[in-house]
XYZ file of N, CA and C in Angstrom:
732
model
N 112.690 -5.971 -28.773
C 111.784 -5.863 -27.622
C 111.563 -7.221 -26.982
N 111.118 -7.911 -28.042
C 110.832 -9.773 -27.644
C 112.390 -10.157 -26.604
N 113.427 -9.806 -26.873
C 114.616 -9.783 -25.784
C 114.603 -10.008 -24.364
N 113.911 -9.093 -23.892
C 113.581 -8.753 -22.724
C 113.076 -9.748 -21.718
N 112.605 -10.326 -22.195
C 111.807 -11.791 -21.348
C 112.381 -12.967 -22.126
N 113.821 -13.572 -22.217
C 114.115 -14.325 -23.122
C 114.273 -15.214 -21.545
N 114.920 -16.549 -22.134
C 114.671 -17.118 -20.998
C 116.366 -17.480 -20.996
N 116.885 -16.614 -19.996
C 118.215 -16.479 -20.088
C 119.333 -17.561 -18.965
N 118.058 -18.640 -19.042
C 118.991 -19.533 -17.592
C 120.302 -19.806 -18.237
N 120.575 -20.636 -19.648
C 121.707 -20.822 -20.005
C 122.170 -19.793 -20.869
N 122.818 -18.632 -20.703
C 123.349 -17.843 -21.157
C 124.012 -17.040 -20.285
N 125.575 -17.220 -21.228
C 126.715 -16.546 -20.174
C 126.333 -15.076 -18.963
N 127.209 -15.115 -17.920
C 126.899 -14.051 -17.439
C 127.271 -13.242 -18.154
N 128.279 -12.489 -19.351
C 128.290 -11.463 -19.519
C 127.413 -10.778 -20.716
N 126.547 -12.165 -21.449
C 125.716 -11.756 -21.978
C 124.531 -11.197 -21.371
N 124.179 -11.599 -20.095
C 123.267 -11.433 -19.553
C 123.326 -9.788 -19.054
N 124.440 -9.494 -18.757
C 125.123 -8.122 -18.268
C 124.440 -7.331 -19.437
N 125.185 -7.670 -20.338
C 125.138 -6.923 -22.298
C 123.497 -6.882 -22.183
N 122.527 -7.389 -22.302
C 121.645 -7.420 -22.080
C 121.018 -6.622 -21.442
N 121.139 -6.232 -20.139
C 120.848 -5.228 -18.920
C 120.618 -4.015 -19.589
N 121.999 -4.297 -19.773
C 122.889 -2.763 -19.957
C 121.960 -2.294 -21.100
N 121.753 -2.944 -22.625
C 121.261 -2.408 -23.845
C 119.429 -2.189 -23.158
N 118.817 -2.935 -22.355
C 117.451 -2.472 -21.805
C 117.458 -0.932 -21.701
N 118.782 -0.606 -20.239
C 118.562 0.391 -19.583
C 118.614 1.482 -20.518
N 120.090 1.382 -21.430
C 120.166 2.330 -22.693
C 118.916 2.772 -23.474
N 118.411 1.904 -23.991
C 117.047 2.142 -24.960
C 115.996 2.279 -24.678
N 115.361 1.309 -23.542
C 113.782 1.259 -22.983
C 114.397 2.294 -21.258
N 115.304 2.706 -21.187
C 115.507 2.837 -19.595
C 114.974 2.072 -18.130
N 114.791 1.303 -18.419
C 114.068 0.243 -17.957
C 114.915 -0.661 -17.303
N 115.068 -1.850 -16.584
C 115.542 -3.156 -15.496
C 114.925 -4.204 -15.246
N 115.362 -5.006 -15.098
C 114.603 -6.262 -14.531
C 115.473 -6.406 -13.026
N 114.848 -6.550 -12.113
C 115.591 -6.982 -10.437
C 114.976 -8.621 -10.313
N 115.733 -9.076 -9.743
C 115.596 -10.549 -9.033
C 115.899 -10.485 -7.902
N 114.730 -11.353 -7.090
C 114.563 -11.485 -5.585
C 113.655 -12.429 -5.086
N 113.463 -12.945 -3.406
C 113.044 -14.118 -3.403
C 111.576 -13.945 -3.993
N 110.925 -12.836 -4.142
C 109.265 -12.799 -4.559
C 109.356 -13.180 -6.597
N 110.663 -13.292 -6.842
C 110.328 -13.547 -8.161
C 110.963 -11.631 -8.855
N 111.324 -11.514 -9.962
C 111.452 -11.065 -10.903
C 110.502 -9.377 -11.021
N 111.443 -8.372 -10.783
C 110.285 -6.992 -10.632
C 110.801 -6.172 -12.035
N 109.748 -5.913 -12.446
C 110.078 -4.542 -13.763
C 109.936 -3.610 -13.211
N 111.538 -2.709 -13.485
C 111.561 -1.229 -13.269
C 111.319 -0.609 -14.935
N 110.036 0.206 -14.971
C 110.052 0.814 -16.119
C 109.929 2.518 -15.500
N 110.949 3.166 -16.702
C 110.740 4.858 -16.517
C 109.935 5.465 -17.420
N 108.955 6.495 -16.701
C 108.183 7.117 -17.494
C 109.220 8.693 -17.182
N 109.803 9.276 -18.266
C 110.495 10.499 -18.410
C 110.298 11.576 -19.731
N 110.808 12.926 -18.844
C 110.775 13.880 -19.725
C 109.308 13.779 -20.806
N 108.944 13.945 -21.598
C 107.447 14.614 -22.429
C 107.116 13.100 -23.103
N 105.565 13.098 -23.039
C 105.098 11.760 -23.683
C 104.980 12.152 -24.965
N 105.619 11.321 -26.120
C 105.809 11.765 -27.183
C 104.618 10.877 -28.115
N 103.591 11.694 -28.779
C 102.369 10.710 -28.848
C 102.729 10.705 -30.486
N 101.506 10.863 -31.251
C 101.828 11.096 -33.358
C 102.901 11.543 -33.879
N 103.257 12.779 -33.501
C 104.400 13.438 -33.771
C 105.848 13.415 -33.457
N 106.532 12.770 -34.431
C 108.056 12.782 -33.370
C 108.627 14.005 -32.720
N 109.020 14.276 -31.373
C 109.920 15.242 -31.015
C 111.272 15.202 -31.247
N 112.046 16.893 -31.069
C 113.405 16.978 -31.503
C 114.086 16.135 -30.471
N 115.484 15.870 -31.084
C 116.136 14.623 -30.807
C 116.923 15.301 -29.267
N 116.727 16.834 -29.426
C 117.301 16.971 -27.994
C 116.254 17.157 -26.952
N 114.712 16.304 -27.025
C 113.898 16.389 -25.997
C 113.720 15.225 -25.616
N 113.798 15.017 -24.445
C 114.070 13.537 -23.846
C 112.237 13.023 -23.559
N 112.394 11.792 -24.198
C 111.082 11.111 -24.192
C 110.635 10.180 -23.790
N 109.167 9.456 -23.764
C 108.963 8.494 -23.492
C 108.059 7.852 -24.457
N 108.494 7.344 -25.632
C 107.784 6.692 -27.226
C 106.581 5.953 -26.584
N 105.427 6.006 -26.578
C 104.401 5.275 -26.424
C 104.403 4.113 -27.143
N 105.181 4.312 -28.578
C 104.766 2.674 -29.510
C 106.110 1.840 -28.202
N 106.931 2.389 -27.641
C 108.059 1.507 -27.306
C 107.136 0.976 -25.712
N 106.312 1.419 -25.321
C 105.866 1.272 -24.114
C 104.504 0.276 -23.934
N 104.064 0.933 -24.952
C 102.400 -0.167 -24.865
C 102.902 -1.148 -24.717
N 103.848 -2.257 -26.401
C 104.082 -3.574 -26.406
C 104.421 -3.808 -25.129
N 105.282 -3.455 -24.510
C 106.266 -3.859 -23.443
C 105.521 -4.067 -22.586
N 104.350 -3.330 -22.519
C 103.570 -3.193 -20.620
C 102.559 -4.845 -21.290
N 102.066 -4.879 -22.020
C 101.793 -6.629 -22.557
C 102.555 -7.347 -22.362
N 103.450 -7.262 -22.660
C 104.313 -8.490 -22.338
C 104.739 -8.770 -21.064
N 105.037 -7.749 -20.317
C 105.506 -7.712 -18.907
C 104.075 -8.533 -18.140
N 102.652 -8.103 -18.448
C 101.846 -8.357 -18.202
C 101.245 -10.127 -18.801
N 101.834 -10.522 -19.561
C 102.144 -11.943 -20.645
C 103.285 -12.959 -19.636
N 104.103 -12.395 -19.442
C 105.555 -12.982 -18.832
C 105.263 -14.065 -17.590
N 105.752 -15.195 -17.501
C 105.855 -15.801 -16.406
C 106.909 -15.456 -15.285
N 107.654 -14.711 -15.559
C 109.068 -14.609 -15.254
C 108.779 -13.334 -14.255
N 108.539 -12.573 -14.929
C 108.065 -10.581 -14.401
C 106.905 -11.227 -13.199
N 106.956 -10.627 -12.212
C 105.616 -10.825 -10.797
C 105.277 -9.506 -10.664
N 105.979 -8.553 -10.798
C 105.574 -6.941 -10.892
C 106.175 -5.950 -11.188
N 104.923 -4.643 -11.689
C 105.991 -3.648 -12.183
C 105.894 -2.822 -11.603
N 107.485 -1.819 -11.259
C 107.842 -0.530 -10.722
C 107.560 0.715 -11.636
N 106.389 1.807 -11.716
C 107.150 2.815 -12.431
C 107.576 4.145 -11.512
N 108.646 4.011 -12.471
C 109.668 5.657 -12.133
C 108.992 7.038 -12.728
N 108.598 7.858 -11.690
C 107.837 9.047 -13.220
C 108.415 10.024 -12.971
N 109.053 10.788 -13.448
C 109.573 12.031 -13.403
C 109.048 12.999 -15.544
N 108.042 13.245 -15.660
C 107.545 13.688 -16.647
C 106.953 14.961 -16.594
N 106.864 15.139 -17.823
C 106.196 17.186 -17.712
C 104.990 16.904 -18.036
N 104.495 15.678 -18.624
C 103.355 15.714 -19.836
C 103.468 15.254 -20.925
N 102.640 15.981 -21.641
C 102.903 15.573 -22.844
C 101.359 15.427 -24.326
N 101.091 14.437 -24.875
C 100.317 14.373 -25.813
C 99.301 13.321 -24.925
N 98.108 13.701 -24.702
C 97.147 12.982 -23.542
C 96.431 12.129 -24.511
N 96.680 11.497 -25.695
C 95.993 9.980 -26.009
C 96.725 9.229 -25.552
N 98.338 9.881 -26.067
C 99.024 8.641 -26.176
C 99.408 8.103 -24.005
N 99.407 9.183 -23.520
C 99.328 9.191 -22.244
C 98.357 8.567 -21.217
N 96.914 8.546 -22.098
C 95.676 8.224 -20.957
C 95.644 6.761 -21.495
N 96.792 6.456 -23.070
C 96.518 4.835 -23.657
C 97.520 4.387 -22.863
N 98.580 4.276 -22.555
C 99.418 3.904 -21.471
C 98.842 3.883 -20.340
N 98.083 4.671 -19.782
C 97.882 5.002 -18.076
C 96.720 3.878 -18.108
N 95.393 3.240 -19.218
C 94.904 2.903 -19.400
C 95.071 1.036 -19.394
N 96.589 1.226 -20.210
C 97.040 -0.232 -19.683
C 97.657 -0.340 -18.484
N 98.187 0.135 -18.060
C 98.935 0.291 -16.414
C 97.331 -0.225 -15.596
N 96.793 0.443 -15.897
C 95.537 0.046 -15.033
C 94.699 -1.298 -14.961
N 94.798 -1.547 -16.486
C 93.990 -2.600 -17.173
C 94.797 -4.271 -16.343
N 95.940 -3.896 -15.640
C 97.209 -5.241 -15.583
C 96.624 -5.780 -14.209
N 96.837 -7.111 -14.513
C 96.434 -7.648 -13.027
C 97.764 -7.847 -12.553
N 98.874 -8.009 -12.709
C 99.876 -7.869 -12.237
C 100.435 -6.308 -10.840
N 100.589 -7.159 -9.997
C 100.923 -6.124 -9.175
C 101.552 -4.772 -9.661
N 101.242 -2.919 -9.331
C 101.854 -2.355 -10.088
C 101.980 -1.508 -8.841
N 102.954 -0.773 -9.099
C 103.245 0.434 -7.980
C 104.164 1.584 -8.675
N 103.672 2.836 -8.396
C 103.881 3.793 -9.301
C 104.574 4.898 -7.748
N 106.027 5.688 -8.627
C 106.746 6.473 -7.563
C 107.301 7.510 -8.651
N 106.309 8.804 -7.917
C 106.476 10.025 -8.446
C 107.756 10.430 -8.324
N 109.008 10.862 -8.879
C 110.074 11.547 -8.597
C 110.791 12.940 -9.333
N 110.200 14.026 -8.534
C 110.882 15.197 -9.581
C 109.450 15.759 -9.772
N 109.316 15.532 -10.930
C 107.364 15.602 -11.208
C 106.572 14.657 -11.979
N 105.378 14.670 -11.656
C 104.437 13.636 -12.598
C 103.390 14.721 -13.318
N 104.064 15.939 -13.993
C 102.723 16.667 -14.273
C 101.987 16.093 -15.509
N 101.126 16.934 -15.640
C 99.747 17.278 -17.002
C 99.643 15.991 -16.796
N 99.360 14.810 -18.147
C 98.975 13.548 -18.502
C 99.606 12.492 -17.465
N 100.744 12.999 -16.736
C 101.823 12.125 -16.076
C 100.685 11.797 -14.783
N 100.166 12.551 -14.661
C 98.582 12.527 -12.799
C 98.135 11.155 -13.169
N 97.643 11.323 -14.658
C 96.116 9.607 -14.572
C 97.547 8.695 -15.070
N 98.661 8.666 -15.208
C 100.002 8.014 -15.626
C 100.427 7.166 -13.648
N 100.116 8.353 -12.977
C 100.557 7.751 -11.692
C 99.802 7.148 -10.863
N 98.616 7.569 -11.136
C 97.865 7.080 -10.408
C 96.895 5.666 -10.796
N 97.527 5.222 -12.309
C 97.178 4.120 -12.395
C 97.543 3.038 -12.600
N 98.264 2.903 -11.586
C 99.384 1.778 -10.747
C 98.250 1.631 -9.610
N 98.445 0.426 -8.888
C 97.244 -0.272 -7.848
C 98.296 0.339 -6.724
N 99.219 0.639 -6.526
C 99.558 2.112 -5.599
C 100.472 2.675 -5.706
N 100.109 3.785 -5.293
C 101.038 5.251 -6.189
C 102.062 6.208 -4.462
N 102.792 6.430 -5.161
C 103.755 7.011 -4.173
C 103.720 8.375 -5.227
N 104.792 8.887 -3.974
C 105.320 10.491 -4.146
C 106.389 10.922 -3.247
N 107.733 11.577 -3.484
C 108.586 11.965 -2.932
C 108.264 13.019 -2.753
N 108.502 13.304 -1.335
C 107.982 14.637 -0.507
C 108.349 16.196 -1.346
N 109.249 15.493 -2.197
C 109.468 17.068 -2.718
C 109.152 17.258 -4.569
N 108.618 15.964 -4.996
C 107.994 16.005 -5.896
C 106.657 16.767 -6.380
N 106.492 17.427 -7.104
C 105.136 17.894 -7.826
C 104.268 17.190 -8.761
N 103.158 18.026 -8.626
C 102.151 17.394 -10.271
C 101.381 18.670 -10.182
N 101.163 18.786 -12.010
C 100.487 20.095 -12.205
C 99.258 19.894 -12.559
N 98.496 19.953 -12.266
C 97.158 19.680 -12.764
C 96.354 21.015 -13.548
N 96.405 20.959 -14.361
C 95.595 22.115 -15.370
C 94.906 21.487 -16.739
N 93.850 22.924 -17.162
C 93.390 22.049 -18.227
C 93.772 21.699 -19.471
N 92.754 21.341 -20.243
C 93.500 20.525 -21.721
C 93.815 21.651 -22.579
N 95.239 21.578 -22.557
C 95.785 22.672 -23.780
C 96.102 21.614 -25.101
N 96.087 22.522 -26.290
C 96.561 21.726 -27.459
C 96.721 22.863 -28.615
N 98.200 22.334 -29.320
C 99.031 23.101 -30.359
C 98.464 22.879 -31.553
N 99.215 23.846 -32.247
C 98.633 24.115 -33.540
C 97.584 25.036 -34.069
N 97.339 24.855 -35.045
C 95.964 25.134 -35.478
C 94.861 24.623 -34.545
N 93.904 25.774 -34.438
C 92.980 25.533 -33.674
C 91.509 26.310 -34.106
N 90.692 25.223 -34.609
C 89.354 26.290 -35.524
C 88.738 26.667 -34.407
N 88.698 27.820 -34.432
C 87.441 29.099 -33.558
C 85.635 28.786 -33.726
N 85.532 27.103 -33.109
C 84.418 27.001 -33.470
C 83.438 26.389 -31.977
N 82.546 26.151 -31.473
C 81.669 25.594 -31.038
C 82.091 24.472 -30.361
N 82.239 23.344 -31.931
C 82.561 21.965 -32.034
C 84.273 22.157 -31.137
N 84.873 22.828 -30.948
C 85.931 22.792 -30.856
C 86.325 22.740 -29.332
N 85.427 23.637 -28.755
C 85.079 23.300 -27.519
C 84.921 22.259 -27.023
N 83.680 21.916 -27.333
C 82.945 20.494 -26.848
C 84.237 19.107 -26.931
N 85.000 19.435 -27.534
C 85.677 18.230 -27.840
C 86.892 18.795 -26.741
N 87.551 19.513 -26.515
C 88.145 19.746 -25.667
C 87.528 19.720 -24.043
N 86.523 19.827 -23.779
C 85.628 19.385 -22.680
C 85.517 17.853 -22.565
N 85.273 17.298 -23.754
C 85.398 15.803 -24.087
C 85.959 15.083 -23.241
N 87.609 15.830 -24.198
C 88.636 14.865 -23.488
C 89.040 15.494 -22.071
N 88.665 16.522 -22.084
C 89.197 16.929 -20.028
C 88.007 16.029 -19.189
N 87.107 15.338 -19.606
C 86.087 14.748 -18.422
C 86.972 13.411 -18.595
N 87.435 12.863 -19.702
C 88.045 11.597 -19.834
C 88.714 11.611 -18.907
N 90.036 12.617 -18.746
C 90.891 13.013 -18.110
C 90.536 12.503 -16.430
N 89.751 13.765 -16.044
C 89.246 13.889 -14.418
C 88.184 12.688 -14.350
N 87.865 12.051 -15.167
C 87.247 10.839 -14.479
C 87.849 9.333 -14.509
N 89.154 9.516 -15.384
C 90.088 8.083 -15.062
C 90.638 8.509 -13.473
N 91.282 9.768 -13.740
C 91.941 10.269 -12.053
C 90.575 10.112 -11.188
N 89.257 10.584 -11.134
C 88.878 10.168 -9.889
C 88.883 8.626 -9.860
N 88.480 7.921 -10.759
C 88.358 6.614 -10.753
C 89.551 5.673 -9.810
N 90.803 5.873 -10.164
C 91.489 5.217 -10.421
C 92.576 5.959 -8.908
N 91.903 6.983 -7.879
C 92.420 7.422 -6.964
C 91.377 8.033 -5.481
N 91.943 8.273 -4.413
C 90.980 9.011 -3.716
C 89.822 10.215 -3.369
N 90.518 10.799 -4.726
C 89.748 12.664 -4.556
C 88.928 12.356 -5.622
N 87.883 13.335 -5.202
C 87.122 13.481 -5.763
C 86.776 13.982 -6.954
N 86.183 13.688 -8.234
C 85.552 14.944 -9.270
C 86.126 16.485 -8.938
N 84.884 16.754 -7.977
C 84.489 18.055 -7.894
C 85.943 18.612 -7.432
N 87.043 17.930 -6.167
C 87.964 18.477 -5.731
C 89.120 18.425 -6.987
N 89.319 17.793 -7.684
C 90.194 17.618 -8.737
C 90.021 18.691 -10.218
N 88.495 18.922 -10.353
C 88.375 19.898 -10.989
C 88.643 21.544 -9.949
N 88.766 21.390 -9.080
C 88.766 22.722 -8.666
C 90.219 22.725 -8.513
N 91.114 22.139 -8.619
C 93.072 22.104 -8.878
C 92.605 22.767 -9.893
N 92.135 21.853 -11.457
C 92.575 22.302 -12.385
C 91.952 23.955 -12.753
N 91.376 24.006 -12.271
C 90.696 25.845 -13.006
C 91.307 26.404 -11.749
N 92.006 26.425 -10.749
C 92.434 26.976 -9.951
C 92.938 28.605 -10.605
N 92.827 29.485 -10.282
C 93.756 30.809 -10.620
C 94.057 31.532 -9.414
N 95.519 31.933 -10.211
C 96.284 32.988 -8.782
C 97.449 31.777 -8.560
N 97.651 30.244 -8.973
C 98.606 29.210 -8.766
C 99.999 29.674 -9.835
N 99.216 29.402 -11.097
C 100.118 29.350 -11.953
C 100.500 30.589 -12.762
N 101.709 31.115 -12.801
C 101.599 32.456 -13.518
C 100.897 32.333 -15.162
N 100.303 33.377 -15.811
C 99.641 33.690 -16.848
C 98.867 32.390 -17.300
N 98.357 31.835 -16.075
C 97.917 30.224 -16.229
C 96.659 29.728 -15.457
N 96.340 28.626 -15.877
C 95.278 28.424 -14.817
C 95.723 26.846 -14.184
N 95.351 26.761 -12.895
C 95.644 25.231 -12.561
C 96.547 25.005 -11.253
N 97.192 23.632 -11.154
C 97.799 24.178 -9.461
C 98.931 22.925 -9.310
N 99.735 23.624 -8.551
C 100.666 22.944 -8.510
C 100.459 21.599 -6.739
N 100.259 20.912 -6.879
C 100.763 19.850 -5.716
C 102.077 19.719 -5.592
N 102.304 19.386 -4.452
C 103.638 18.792 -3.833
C 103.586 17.549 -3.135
N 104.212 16.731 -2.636
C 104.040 15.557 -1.597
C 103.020 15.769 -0.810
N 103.567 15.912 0.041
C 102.251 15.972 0.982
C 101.041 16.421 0.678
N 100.778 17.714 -0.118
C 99.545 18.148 -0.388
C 98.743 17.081 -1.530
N 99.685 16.382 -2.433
C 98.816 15.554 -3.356
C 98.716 13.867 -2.045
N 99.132 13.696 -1.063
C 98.717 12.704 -0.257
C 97.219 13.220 0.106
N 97.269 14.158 1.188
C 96.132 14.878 1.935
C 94.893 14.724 1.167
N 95.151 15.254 -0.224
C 93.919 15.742 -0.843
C 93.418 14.251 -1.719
N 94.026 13.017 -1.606
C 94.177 11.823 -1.848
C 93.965 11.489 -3.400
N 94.588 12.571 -3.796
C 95.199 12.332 -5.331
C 96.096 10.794 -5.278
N 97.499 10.695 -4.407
C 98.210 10.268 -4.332
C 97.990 9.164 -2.705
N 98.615 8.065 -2.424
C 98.340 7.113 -1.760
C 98.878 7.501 -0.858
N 100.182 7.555 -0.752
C 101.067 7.863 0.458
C 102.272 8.787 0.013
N 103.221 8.977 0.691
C 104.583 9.487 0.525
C 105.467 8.349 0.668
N 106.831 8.597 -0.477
C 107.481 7.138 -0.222
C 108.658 7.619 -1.064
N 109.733 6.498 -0.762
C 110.647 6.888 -1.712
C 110.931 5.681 -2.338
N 112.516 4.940 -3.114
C 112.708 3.779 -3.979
C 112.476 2.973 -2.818
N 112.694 2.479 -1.409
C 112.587 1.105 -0.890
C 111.754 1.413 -0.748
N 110.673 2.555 -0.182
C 109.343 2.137 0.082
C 108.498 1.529 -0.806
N 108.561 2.016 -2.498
C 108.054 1.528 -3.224
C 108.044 0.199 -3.659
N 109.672 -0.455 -3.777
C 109.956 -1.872 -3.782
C 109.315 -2.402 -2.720
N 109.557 -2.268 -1.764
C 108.678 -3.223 -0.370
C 107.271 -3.459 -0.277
N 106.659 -2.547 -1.135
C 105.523 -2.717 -1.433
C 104.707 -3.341 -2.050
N 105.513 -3.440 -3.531
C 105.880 -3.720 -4.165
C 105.810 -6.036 -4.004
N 106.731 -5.930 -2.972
C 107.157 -6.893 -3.052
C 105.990 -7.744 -2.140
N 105.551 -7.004 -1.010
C 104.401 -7.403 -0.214
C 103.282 -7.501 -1.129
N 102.944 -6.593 -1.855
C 101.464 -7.220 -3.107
C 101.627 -8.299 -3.409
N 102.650 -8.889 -4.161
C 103.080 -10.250 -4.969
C 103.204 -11.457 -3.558
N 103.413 -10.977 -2.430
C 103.153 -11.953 -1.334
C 101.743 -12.229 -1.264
N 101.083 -11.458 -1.407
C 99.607 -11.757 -0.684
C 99.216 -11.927 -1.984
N 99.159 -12.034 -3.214
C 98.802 -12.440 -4.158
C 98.891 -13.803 -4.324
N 100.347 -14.557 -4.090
C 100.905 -15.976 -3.852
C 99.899 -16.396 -2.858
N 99.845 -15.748 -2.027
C 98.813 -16.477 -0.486
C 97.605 -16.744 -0.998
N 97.323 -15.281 -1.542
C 95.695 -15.049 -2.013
C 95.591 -16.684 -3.276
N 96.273 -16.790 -3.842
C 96.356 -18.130 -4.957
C 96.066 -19.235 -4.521
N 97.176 -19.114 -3.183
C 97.113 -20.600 -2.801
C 96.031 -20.855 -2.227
N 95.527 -20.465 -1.432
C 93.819 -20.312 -0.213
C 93.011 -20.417 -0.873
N 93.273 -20.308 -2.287
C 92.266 -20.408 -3.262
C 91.538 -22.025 -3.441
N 92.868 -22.359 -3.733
C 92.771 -23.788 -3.888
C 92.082 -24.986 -2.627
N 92.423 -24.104 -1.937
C 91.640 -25.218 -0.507
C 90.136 -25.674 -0.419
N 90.053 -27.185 -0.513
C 88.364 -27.740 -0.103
C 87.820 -27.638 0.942
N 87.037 -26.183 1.339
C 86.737 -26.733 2.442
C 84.886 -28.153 2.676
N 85.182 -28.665 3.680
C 84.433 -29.994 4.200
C 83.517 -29.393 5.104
């Protein structure tokens, strides 16, 4: 992992290649260079895989492989900002709202681009990037907190599942335009989802209802991207000025 931010001025180009290449393989992930300095492309894909390992033919996104990394990226002199890619179903919502939690926590410029879908845990995943895109033909499902297994038929059992759904709808209002009240009324929605409760967004409708920032695709997001880390440099330097 420590790899990733090595400081690769003297090292051959084709190590540097070898390098790339073993990122994209394992973390799916990139580093781009440009005049604003150094951007992390990280992918959030297929089911967030939280305590439990999933089968080897379900494509994932390891939370232990992701936390370190979003520190360090956030540590790095080198990295000026990060891209995420989300195309996810969901998944296990600790390990999901602890990721979405550091995404948020980064002062490093972040910009988040929905592609395909950002559902269940993947919503407070996108939206906590300092700005969030969506491809017009992308979704997010918003429904409530389901959970496998054994499940005791009790009281207490409730309450704790209420728990964590306010956690839920109050990082997303926090951390976006809509409201509480409108965000809970996606999720109990019925008549959306078959034998289900909850609702499906699309582009435009998760812009409107200001779940989501804008509509955009990969350059819109880079350009954006790249303009934060400008006015950040500016914002630095203006800093420094005496005024008399």
């Amino acid at each position: 992992m420590g790899a990733v931010f090595m400081d690769t001025t003297h090292t051959e180009p084709a190590a540097q290649t070898d390098a790339g290449v073993d990122r994209i393989l394992e973390l799916g992930s990139g580093i781009t260079h440009g005049p604003e300095g150094s951007l992390y492309i990280l992918t959030i894909i297929g089911q967030i895989e939280g305590h439990q390992i999933l089968p080897d033919n379900v494509k994932t996104t390891k939370y232990e492989h992701v936390m370190p990394l979003l520190a360090e990226i956030e540590e790095s002199d080198q990295i000026r900002g990060l891209l995420l890619l989300l195309n996810t179903v969901g998944g296990d919502i600790e390990a999901g709202l602890a990721i979405a939690e550091l995404i948020a926590g980064m002062a490093k410029p972040t910009v988040s681009l929905v592609l395909g879908g950002g559902h269940s845990i993947g919503v407070p995943l996108a939206v906590a990037a300092k700005r969030c895109m969506i491809a017009p033909s992308a979704g997010m499902t918003i429904h409530p907190v389901r959970m496998s297994g054994t499940v005791v038929g009790a009281p207490a059992t409730f309450q704790y599942f209420n728990r964590i759904q306010n956690q839920i709808v109050d990082f997303v209002s926090a951390h976006s335009h809509i409201t509480r009240e409108a965000f809970l009324s996606y999720m109990m929605a019925t008549g959306e989802l078959a034998t289900d409760v909850g609702t499906v967004l699309y582009g435009r409708q998760a812009v409107s209802c200001g779940l989501i920032d804008q509509l955009g695709g990969l350059q819109d997001a880079l350009s954006c991207l790249r303009q934060m880390i400008r006015a950040e440099k500016e914002n630095s330097g203006n800093s420094g000025e005496v005024v008399l």
